[in-house]
Coordinates of C-alpha atoms (C1' of nucleotides) in Angstrom, one line a residue:
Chain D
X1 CA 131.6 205.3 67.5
X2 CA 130.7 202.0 66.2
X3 CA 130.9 199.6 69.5
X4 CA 128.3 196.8 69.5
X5 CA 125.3 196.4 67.3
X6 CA 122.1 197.5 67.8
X7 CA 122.2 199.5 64.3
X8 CA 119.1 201.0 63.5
X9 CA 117.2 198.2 63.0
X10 CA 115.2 199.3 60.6
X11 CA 117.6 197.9 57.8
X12 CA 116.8 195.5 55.7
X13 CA 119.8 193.6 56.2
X14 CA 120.5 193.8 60.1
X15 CA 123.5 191.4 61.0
X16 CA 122.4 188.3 61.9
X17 CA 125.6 188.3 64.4
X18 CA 124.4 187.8 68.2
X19 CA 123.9 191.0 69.2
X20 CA 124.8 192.0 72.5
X21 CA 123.0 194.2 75.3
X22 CA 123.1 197.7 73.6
X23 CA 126.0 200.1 74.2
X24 CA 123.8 202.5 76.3
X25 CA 122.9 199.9 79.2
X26 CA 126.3 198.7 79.3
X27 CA 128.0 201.9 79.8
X28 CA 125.1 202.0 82.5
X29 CA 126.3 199.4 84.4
X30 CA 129.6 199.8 83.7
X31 CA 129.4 203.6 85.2
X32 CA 128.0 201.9 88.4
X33 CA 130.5 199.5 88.7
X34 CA 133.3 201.9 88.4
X35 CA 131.4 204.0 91.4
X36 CA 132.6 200.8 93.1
X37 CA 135.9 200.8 91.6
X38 CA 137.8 202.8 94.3
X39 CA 139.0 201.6 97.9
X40 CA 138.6 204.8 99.5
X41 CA 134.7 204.5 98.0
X42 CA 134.6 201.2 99.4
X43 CA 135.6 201.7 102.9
X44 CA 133.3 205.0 102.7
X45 CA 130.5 202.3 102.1
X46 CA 131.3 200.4 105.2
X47 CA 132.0 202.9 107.1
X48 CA 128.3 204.1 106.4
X49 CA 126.8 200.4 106.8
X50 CA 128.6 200.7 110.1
X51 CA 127.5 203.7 111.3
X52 CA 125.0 204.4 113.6
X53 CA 121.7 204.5 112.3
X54 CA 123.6 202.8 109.2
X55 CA 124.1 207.0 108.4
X56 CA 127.6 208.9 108.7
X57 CA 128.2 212.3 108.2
X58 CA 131.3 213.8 106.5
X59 CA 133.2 215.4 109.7
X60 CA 133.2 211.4 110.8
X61 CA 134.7 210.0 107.4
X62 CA 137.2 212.3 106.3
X63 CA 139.7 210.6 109.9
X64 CA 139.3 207.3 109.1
X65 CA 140.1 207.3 105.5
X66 CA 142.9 209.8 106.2
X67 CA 141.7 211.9 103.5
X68 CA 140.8 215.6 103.3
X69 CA 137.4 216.7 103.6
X70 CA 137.1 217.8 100.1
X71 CA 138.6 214.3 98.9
X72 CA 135.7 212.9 100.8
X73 CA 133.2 215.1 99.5
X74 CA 133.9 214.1 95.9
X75 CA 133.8 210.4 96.3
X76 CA 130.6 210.8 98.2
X77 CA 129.0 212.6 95.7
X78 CA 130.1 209.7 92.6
X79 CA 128.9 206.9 94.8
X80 CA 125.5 209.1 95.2
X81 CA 125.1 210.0 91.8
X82 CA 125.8 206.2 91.3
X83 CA 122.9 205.8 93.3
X84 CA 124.3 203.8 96.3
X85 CA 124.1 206.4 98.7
X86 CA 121.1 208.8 99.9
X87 CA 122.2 212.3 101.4
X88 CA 120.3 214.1 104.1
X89 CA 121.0 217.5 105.2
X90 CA 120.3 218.1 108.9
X91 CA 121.3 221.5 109.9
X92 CA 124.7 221.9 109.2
X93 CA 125.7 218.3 108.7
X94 CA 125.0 216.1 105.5
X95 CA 124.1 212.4 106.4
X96 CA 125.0 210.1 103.8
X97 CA 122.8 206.2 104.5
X98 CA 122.8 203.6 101.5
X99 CA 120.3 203.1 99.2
X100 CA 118.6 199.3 99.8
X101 CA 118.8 197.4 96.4
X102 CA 121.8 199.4 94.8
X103 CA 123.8 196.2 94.9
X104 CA 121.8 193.5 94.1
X105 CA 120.1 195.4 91.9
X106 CA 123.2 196.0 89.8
X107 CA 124.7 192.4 90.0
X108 CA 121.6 190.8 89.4
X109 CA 121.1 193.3 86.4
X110 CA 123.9 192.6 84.8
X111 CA 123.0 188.8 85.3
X112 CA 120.3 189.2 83.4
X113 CA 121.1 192.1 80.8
X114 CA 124.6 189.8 79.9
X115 CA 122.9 186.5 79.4
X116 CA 125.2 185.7 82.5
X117 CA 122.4 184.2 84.3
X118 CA 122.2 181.2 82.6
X119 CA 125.9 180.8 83.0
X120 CA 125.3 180.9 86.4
X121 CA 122.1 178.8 86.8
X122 CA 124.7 175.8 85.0
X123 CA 127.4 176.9 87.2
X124 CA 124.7 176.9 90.5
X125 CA 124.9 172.9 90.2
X126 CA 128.2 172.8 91.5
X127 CA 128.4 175.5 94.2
X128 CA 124.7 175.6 94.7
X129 CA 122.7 177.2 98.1
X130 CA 126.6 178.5 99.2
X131 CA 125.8 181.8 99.5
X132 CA 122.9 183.8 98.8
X133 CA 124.3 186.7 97.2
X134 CA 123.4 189.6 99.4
Chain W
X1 CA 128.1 191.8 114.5
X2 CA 129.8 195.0 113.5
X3 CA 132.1 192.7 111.6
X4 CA 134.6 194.3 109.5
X5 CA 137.3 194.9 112.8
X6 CA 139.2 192.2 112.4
X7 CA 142.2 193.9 114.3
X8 CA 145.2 191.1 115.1
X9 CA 143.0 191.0 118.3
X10 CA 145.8 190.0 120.1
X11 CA 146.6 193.4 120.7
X12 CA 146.4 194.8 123.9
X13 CA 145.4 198.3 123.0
X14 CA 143.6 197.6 120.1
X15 CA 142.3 201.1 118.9
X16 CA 138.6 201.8 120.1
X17 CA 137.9 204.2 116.8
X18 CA 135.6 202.2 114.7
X19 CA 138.1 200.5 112.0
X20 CA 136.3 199.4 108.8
X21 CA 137.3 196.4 106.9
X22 CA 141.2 196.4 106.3
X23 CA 142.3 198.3 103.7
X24 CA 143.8 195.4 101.5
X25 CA 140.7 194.1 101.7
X26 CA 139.1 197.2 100.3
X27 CA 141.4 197.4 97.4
X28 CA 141.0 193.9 96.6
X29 CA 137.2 194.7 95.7
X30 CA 137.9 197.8 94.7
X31 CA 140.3 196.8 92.3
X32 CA 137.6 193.6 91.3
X33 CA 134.2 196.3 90.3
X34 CA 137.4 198.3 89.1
X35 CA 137.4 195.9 86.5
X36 CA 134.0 195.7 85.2
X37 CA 133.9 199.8 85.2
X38 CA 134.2 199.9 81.8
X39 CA 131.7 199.5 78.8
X40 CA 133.6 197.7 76.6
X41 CA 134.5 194.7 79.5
X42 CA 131.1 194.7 80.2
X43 CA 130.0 194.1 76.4
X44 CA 133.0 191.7 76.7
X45 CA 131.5 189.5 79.3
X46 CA 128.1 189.7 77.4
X47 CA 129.7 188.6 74.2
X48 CA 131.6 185.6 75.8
X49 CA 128.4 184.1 77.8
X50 CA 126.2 184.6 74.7
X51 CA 128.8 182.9 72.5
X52 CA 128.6 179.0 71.7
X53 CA 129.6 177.2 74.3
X54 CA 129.2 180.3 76.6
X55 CA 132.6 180.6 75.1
X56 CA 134.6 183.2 72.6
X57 CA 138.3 183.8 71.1
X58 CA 139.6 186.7 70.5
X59 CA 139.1 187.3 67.2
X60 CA 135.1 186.6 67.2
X61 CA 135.1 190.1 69.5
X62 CA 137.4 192.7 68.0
X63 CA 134.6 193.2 65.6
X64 CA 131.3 193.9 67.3
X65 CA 133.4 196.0 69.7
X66 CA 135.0 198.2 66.9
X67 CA 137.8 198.0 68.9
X68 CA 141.5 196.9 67.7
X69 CA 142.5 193.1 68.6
X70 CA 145.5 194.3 71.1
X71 CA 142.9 196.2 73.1
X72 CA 140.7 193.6 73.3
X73 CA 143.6 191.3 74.5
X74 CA 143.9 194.2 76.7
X75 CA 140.7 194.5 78.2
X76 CA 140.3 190.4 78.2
X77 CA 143.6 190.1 80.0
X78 CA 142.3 193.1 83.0
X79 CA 138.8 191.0 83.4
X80 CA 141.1 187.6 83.5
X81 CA 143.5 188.9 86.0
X82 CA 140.7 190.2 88.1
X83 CA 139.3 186.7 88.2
X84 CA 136.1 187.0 85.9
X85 CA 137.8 185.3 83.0
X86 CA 139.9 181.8 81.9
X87 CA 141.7 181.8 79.5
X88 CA 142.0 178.5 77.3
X89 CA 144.3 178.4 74.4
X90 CA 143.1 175.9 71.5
X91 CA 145.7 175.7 68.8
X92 CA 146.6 179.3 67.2
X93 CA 142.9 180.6 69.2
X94 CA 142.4 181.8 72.7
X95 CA 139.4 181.0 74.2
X96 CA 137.9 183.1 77.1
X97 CA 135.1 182.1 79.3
X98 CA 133.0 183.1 82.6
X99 CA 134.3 182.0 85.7
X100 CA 131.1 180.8 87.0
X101 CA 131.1 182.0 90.8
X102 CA 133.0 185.3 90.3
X103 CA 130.4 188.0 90.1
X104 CA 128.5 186.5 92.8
X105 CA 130.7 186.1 94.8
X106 CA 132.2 189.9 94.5
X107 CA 128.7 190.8 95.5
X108 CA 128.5 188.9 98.3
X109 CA 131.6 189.5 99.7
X110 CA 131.0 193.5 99.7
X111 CA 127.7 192.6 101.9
X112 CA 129.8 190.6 103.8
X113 CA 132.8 192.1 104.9
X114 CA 131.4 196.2 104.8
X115 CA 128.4 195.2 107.1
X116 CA 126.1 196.2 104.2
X117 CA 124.3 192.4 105.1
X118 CA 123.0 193.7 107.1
X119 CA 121.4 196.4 105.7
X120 CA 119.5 194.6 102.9
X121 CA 117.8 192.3 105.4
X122 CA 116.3 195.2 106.5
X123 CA 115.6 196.6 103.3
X124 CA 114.6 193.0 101.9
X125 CA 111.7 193.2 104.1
X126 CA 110.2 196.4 101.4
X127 CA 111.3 194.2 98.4
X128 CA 111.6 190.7 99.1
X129 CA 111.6 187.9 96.8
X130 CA 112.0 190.2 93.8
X131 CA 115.0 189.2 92.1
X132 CA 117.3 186.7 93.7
X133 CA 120.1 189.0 93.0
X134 CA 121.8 186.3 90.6
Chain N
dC1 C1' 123.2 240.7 111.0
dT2 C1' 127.7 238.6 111.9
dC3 C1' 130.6 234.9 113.1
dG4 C1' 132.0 230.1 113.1
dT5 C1' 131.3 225.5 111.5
dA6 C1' 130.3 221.9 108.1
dT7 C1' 130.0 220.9 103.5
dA8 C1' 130.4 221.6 98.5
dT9 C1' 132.7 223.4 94.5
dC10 C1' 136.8 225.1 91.8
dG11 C1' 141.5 225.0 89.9
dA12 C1' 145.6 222.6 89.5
dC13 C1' 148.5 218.7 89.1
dA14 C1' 150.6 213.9 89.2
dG15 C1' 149.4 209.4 88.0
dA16 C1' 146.4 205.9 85.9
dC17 C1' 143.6 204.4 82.0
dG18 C1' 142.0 203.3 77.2
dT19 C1' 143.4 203.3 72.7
dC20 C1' 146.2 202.4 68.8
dA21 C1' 150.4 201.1 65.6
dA22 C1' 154.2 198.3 65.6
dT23 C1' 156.4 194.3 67.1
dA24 C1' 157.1 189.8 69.4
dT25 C1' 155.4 185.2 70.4
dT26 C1' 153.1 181.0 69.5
dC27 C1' 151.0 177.6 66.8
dT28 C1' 149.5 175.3 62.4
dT29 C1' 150.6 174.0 57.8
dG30 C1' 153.2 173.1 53.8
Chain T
dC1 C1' 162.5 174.7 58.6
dA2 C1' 159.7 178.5 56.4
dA3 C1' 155.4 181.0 55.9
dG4 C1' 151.2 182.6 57.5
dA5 C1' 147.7 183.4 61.1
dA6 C1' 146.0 184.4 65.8
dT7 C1' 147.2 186.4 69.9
dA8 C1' 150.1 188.9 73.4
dT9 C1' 153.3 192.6 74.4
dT10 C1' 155.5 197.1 74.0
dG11 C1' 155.7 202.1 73.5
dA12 C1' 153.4 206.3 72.8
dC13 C1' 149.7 209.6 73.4
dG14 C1' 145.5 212.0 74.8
dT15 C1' 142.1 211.8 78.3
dC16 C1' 140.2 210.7 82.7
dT17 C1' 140.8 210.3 87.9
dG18 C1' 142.1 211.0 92.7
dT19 C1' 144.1 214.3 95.5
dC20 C1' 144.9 218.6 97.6
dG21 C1' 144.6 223.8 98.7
dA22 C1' 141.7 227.6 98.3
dT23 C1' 137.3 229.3 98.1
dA24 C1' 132.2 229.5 98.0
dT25 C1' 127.8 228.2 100.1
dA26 C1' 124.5 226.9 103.8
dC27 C1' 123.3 226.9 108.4
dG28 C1' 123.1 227.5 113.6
dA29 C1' 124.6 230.5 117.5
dG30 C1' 125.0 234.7 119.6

DNA sequence: CTCGTATATCGACAGACGTCAATATTCTTG
DNA sequence: CAAGAATATTGACGTCTGTCGATATACGAG
């Protein structure tokens, strides 16, 4: 797998091409992003965010998405491994709450790792102070 | 605010079971992060705002990617139709840059319309100021 | 301990996705 | 107009993903 540069470095003749963020952090973000990257997941996060407590337990998610339990299950489980949800077991029920800075954190890391920010800072001129992004 | 109803309103009997944001709504973010779920759009979008210009063409980024030109139109054409990209052809060359506001305002939106605002004012009291997400 | 409930895991399957080779399209140049 | 170059599109193929039914696991009640 070539992809991107980032080579060992330790050449003597490393390509003077702008290399990019590494492979690894990219399929980082990319991985989180694609958490994202399913309605069902989506409503599952607003569902949560509107819950009580901003919690939500399974038995009161699988009705409103109209999807079976197990369907459920699994897309809770790839947005926690994503780390955008937190999952508490009290007695028999599993209470799923989101994790603070999981958003920001990956937008605002992908600002930065990209060289994005400055695009944006350029940009901000325009459509400055609209909104505060999260 | 519990936000994310929206309901016609108009209705009479509107359902009483908490309704999360509208599922084309979902699916249009969904289908947005869909589009940065994959490594080689996100190297893609690193490529293009590093480039001069905080521009590229095609053929400056079928190389660092290892990846065949008709993929990388591919991949270019997903992150253009999900509104990250423009596309500007110059003579024979095509060249892509960063919609300035798009990534930000993805982000914002999901805080917005899933009630996960919210959330991170609460959580922003722990880790304030930090980054300014963007 | 046994039973019922809530959740997670497994196996299977249709559909979507990433990739490439081949081809079509568009534009510059002679 | 013809030739060549850059890019987009098409068709095909293997892999991944979302979904379900069936089953396993964990926990409270009796």
């Amino acid at each position: 797998m070539s992809t991107l540069i980032h080579e060992s470095a330790a050449e003597c003749c490393t390509t003077p091409t702008s290399s990019t963020l590494d492979p690894e952090r990219a399929a980082d973000l990319a991985a989180r992003f694609k958490a994202l990257g399913d309605p069902n997941r989506i409503a599952l996060l607003s569902l949560i965010a509107a819950g009580e407590n901003a919690e939500a337990c399974v038995c009161d998610m699988t009705e409103p998405l109209g999807l079976g339990q197990p369907t459920v299950s699994h897309h809770l489980r790839i947005l926690t491994d994503a780390g955008f949800l937190t999952r508490e077991k009290r007695g028999t029920w599993a209470y799923y709450s989101i994790v603070p800075g999981a958003l920001e954190s990956l937008c605002s890391e992908l600002c930065a790792d990209s060289g994005l920010g400055s695009m944006l800072q350029a940009s901000r001129t325009v459509k400055d102070a609209q909104e505060p992004c999260c």
